[in-house]
PDB file of C-alpha atoms in Angstrom:
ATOM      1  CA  UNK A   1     113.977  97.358 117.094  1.00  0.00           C
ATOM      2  CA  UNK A   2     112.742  98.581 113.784  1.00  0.00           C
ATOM      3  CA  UNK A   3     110.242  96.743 111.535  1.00  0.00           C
ATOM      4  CA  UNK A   4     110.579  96.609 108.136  1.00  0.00           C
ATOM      5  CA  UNK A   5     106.858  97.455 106.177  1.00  0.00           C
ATOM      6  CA  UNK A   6     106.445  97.416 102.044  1.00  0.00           C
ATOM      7  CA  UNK A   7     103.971  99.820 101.136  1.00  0.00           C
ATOM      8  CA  UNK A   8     102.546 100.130  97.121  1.00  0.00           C
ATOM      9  CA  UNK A   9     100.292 102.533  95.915  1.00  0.00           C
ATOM     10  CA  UNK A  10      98.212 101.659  92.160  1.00  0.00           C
ATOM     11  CA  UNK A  11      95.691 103.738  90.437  1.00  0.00           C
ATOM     12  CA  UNK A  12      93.617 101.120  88.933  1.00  0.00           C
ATOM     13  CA  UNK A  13      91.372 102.612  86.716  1.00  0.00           C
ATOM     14  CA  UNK A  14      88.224 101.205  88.630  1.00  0.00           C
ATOM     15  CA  UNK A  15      89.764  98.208  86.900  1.00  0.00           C
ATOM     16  CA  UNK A  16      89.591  98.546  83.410  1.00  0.00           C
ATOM     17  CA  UNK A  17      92.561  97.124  81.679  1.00  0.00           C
ATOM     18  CA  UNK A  18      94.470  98.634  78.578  1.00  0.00           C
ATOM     19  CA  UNK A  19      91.849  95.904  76.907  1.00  0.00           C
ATOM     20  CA  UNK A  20      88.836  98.233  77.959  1.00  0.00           C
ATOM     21  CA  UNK A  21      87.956  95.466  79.775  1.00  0.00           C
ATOM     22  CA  UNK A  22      86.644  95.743  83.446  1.00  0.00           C
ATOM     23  CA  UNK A  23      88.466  92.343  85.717  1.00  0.00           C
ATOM     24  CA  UNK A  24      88.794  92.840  88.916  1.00  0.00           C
ATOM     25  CA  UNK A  25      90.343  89.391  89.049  1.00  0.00           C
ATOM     26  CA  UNK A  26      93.535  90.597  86.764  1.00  0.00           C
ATOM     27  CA  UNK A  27      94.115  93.356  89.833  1.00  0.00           C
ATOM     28  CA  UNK A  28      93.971  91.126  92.539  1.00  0.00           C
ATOM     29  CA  UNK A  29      96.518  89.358  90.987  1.00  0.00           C
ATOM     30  CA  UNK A  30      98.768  92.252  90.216  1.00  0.00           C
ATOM     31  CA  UNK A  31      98.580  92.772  93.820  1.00  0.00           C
ATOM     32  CA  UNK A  32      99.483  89.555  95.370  1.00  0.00           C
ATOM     33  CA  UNK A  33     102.216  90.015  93.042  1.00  0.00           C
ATOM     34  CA  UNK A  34     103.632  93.146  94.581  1.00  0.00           C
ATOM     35  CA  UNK A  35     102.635  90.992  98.177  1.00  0.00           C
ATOM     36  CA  UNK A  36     103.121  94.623 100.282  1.00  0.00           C
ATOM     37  CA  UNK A  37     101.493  94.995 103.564  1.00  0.00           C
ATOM     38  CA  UNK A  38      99.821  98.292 103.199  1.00  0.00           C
ATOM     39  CA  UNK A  39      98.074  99.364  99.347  1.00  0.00           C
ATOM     40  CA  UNK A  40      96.558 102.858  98.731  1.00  0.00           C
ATOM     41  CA  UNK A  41      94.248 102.420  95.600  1.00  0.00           C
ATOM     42  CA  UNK A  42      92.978 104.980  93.843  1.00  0.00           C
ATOM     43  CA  UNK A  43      89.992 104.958  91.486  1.00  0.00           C
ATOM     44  CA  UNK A  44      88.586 101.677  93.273  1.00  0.00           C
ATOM     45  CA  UNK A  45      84.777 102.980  92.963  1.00  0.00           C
ATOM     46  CA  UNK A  46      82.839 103.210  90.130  1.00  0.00           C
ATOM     47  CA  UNK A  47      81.962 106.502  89.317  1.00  0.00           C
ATOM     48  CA  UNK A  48      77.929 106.348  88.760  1.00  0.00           C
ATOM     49  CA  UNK A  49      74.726 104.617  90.163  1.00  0.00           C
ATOM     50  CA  UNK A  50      75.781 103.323  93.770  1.00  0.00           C
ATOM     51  CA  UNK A  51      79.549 103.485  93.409  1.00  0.00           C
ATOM     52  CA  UNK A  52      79.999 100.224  94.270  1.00  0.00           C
ATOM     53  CA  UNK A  53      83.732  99.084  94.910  1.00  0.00           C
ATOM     54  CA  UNK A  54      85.246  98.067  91.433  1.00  0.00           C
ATOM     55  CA  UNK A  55      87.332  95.309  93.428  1.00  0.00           C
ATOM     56  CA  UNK A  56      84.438  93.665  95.180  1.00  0.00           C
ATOM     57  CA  UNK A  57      84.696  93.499  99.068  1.00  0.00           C
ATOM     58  CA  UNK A  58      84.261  89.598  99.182  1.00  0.00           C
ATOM     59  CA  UNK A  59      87.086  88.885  96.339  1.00  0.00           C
ATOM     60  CA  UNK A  60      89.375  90.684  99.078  1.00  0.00           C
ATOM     61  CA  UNK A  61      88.244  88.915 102.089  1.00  0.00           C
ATOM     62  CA  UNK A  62      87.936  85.414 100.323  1.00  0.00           C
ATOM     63  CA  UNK A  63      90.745  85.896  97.934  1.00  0.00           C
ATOM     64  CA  UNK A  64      93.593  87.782  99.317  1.00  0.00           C
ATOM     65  CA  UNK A  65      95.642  88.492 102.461  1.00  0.00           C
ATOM     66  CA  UNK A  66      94.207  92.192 102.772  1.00  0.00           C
ATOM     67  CA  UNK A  67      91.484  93.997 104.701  1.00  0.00           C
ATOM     68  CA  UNK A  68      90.031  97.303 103.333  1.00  0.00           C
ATOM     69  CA  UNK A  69      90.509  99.927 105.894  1.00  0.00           C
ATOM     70  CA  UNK A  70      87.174 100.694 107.137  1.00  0.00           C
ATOM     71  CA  UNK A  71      85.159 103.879 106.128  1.00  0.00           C
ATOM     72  CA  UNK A  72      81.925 103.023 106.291  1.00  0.00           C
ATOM     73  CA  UNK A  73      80.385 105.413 103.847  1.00  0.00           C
ATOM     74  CA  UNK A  74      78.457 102.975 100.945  1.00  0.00           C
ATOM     75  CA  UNK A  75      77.782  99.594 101.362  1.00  0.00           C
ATOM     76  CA  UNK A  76      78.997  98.542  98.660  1.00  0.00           C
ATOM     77  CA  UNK A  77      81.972 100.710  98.800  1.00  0.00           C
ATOM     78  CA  UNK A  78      85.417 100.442 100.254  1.00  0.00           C
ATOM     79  CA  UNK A  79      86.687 103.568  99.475  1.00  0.00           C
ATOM     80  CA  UNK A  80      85.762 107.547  99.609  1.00  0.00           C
ATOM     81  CA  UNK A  81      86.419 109.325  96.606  1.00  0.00           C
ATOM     82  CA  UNK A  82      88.023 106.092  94.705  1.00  0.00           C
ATOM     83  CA  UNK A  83      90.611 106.467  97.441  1.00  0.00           C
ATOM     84  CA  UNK A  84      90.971 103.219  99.701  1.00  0.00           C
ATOM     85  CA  UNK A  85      93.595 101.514 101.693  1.00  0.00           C
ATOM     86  CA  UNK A  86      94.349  98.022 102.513  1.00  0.00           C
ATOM     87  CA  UNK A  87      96.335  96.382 104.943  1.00  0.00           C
ATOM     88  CA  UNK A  88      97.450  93.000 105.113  1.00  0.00           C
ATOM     89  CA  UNK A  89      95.647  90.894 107.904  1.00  0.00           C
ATOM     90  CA  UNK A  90      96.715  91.155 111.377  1.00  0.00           C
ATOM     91  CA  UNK A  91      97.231  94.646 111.223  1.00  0.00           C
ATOM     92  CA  UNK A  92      95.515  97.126 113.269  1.00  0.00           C
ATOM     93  CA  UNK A  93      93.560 100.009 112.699  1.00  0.00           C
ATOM     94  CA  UNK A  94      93.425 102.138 115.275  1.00  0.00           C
ATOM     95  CA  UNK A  95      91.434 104.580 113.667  1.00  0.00           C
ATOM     96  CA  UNK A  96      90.454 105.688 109.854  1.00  0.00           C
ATOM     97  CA  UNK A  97      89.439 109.323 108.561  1.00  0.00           C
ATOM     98  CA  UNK A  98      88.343 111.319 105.214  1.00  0.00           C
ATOM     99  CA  UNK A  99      90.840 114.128 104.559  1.00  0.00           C
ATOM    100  CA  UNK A 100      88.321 117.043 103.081  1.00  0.00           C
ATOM    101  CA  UNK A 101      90.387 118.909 100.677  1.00  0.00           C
ATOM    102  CA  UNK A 102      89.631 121.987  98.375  1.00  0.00           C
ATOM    103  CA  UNK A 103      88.828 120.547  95.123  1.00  0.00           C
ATOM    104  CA  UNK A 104      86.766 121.234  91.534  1.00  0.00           C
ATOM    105  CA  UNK A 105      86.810 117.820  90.756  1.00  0.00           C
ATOM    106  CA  UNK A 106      85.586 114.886  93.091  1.00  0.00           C
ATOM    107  CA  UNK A 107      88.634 114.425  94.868  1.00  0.00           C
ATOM    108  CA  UNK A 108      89.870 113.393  97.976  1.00  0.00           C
ATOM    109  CA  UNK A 109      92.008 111.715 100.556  1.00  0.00           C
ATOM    110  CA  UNK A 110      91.991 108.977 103.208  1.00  0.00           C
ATOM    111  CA  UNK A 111      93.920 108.785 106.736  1.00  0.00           C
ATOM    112  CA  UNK A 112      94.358 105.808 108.504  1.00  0.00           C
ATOM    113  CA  UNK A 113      96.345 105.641 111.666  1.00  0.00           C
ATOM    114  CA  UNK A 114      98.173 101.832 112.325  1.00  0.00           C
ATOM    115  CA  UNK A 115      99.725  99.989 114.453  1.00  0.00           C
ATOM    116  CA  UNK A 116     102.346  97.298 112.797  1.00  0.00           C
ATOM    117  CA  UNK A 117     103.816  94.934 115.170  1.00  0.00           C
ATOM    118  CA  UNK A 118     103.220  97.040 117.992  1.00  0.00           C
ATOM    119  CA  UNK A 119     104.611 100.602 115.737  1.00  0.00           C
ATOM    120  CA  UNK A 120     102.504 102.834 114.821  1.00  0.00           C
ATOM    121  CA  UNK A 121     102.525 104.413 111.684  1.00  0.00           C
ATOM    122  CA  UNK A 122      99.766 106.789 109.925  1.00  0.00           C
ATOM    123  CA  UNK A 123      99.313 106.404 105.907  1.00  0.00           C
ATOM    124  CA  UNK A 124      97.044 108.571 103.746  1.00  0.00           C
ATOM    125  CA  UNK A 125      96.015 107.679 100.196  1.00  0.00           C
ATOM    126  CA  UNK A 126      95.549 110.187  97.754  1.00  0.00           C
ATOM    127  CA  UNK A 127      94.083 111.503  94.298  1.00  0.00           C
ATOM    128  CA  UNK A 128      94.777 115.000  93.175  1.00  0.00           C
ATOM    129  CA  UNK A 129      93.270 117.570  90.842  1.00  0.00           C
ATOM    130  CA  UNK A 130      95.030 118.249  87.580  1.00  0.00           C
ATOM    131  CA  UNK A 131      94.712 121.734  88.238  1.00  0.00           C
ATOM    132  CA  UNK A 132      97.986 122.541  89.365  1.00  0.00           C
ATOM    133  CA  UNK A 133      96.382 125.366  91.107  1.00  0.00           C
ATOM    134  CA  UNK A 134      94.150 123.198  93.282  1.00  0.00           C
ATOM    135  CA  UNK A 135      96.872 120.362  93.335  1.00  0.00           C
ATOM    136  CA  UNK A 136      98.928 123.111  95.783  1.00  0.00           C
ATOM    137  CA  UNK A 137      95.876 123.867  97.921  1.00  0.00           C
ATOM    138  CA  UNK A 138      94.957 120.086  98.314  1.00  0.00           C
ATOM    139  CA  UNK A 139      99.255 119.717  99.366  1.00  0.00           C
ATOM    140  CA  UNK A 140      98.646 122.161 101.567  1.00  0.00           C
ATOM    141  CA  UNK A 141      95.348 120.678 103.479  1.00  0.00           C
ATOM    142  CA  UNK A 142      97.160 117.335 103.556  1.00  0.00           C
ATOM    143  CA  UNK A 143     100.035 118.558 105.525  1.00  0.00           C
ATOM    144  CA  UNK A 144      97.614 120.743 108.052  1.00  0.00           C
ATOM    145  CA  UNK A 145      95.622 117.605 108.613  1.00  0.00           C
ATOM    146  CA  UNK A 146      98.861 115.847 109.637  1.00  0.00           C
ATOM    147  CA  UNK A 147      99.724 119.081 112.008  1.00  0.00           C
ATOM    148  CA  UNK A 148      96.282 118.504 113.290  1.00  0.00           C
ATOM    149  CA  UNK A 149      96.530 115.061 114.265  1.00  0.00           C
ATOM    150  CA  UNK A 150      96.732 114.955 118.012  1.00  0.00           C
ATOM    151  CA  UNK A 151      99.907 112.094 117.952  1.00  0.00           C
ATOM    152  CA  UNK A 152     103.158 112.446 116.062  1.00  0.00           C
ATOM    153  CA  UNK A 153     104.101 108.821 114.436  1.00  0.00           C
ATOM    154  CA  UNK A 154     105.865 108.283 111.397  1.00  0.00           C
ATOM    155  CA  UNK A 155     103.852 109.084 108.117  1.00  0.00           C
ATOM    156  CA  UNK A 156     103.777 107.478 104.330  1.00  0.00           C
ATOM    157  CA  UNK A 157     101.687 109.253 101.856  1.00  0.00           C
ATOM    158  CA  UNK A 158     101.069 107.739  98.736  1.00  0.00           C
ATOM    159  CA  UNK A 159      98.744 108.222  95.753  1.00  0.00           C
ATOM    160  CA  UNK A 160      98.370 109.754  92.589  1.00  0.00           C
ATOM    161  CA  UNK A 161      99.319 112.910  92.840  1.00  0.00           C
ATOM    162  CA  UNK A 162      99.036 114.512  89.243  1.00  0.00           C
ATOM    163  CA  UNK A 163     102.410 116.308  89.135  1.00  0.00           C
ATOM    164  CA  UNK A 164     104.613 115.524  86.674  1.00  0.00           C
ATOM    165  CA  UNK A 165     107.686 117.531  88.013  1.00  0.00           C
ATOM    166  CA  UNK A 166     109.111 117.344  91.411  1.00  0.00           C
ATOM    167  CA  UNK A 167     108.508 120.892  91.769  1.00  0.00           C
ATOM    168  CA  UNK A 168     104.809 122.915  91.366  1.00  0.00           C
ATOM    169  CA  UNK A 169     102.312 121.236  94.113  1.00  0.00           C
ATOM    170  CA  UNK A 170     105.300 119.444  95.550  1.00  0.00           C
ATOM    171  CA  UNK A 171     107.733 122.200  96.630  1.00  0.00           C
ATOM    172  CA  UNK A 172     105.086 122.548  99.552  1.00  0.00           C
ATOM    173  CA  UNK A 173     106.976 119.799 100.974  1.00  0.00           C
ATOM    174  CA  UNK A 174     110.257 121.729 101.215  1.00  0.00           C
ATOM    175  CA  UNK A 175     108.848 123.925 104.310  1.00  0.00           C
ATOM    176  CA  UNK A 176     107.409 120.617 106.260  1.00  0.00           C
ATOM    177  CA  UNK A 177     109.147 117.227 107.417  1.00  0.00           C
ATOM    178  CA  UNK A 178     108.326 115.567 104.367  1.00  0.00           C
ATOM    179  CA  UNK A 179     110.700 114.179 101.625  1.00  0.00           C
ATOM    180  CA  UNK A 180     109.423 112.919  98.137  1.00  0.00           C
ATOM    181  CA  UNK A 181     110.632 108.917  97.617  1.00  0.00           C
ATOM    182  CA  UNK A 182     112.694 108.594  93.962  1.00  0.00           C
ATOM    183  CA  UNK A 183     110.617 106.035  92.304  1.00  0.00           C
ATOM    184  CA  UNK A 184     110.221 105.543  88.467  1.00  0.00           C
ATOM    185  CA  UNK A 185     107.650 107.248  85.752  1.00  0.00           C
ATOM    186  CA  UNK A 186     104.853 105.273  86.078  1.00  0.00           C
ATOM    187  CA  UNK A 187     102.144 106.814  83.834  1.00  0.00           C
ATOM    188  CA  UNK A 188     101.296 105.591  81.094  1.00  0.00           C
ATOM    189  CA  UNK A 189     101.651 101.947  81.471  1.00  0.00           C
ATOM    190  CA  UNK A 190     102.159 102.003  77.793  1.00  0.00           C
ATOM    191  CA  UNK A 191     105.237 104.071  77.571  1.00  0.00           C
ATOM    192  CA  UNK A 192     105.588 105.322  80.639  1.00  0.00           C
ATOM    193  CA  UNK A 193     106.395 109.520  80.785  1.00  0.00           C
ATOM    194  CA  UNK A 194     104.885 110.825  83.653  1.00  0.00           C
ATOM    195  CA  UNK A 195     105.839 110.239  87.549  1.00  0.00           C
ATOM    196  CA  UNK A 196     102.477 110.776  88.327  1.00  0.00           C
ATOM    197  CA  UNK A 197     102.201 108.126  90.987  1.00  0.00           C
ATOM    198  CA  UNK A 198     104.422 109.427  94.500  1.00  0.00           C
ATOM    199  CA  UNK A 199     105.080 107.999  97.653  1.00  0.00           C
ATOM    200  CA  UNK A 200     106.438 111.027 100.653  1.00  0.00           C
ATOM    201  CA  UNK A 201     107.816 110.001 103.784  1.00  0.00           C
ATOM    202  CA  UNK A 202     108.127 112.099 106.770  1.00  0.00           C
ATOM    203  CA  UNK A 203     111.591 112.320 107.975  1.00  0.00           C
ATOM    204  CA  UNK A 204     112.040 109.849 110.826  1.00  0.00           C
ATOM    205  CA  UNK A 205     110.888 106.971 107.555  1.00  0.00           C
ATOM    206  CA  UNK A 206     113.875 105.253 106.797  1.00  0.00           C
ATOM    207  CA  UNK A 207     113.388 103.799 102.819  1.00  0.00           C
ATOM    208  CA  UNK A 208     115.381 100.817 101.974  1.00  0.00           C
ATOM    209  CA  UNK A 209     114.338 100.107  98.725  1.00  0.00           C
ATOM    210  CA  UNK A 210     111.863 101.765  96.359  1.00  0.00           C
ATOM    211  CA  UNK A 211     110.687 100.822  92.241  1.00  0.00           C
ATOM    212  CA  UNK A 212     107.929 100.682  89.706  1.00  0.00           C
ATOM    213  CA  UNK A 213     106.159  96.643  89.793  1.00  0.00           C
ATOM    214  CA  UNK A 214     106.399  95.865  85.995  1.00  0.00           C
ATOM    215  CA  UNK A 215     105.055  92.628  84.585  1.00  0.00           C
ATOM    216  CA  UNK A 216     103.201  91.093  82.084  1.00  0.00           C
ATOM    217  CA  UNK A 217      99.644  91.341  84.330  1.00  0.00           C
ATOM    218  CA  UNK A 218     100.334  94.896  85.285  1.00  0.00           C
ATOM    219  CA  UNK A 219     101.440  96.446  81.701  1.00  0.00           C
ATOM    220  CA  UNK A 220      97.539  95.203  81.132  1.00  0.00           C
ATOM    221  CA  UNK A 221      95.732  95.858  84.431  1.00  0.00           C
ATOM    222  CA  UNK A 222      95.424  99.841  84.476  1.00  0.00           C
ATOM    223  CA  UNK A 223      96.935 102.747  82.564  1.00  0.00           C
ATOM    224  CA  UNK A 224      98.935 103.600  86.000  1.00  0.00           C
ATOM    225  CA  UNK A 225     101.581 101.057  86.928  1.00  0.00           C
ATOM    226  CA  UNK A 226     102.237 100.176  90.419  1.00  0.00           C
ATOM    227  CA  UNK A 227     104.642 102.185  92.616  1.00  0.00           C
ATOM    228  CA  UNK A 228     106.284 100.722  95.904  1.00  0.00           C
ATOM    229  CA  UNK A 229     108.730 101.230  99.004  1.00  0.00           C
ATOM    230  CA  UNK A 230     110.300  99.188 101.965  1.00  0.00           C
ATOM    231  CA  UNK A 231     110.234 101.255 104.607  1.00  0.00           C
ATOM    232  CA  UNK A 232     111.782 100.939 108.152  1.00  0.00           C
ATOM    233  CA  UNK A 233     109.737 102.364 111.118  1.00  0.00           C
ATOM    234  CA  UNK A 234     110.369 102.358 114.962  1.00  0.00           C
TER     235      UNK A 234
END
């Protein structure tokens, strides 16, 4: 029987609101909000000094139904390269990886491999260059770090991805068993233009539904709104 999973991805601007104001607080709340069992966030360490986690790790564990996927790589940080991923209590990870990707800028991507009421399901969180140039290689290493992965199990990817068309970076998609999911612009919060923000499925992903979260916390949190899917897997 299939189980039915709601995945989001947010950029939130290690958060600091459309105020200029840093408050963690206002994201958590944003995200309890969009309640989905699995979050990629990106830009969720601070940039200088020990890049410590700009949602602190106790406000998640005391504060919300979601675990950071573990990376071990600061103490004081639950991400690698602003990218993390969360997961609502109770589910597993079976194991958790840095994507290394060619880059200019400090970029990357995280893969965690899950198990969700006994299916398993892999999700990687990204950032991407705005070098379209670099945006394809980066495409490119993402999907050959999937074909490297020694298990085949249905796959979300989800970030943002710095591509404002469907085509560019994103055509690398057309020769692998990816699809793109149709969700709204969601850049910038103010007037959004850009569909910066993408969630891919590989093929065996069934989506049911799919949407920008829009509300009066999350036109403030972050210049990026939130993007999310329901997803059936097994």
């Amino acid at each position: 029987m299939s189980h039915n999973v709601k995945v989001a991805s947010y950029n939130i601007r290690k958060a600091v609101g459309l105020d200029q104001r840093r408050n963690p607080d206002r994201i958590v709340r944003v995200l309890k909000e969009i309640d989905a069992d699995i979050i990629a966030l990106q830009e969720v360490d601070r940039r200088f000094g020990a890049r410590v986690s700009a949602l602190p790790l106790a406000m998640l564990e005391a504060e919300t139904p979601w675990m950071p996927v573990p990376l071990h790589f600061r103490p004081a940080a639950i991400g690698w390269h602003g990218n993390a991923i969360l997961v609502r209590k109770g589910i597993e990870v079976r194991h958790a990886e840095p994507i290394e990707m060619p880059t200019l800028e400090p970029r990357g991507a995280v893969m965690a491999e899950l198990s969700v009421a006994g299916h398993a399901l892999r999700v990687i969180g990204v950032h991407l260059d705005l070098s379209g140039l670099w945006r394809r290689k980066q495409v490119r290493a993402l999907l050959a770090a999937i074909d490297a992965c020694p298990r085949l199990m249905p796959t979300v990817m989800m970030g943002d991805f710095n591509q404002w068309s469907d085509s560019g970076a994103l055509s690398e998609l057309a020769f692998h068993h990816h699809r793109l999911v149709q969700t709204p612009k969601s850049f910038h919060t103010a007037r959004p233009v850009a569909r910066l923000d993408r969630i891919i499925v590989s093929h065996e992903v069934r989506v049911t539904a799919a949407d920008c979260h829009v509300s009066p916390l999350s036109k403030q949190a972050s210049d990026h709104l939130p993007i999310w899917a329901a997803i059936d897997i097994g």
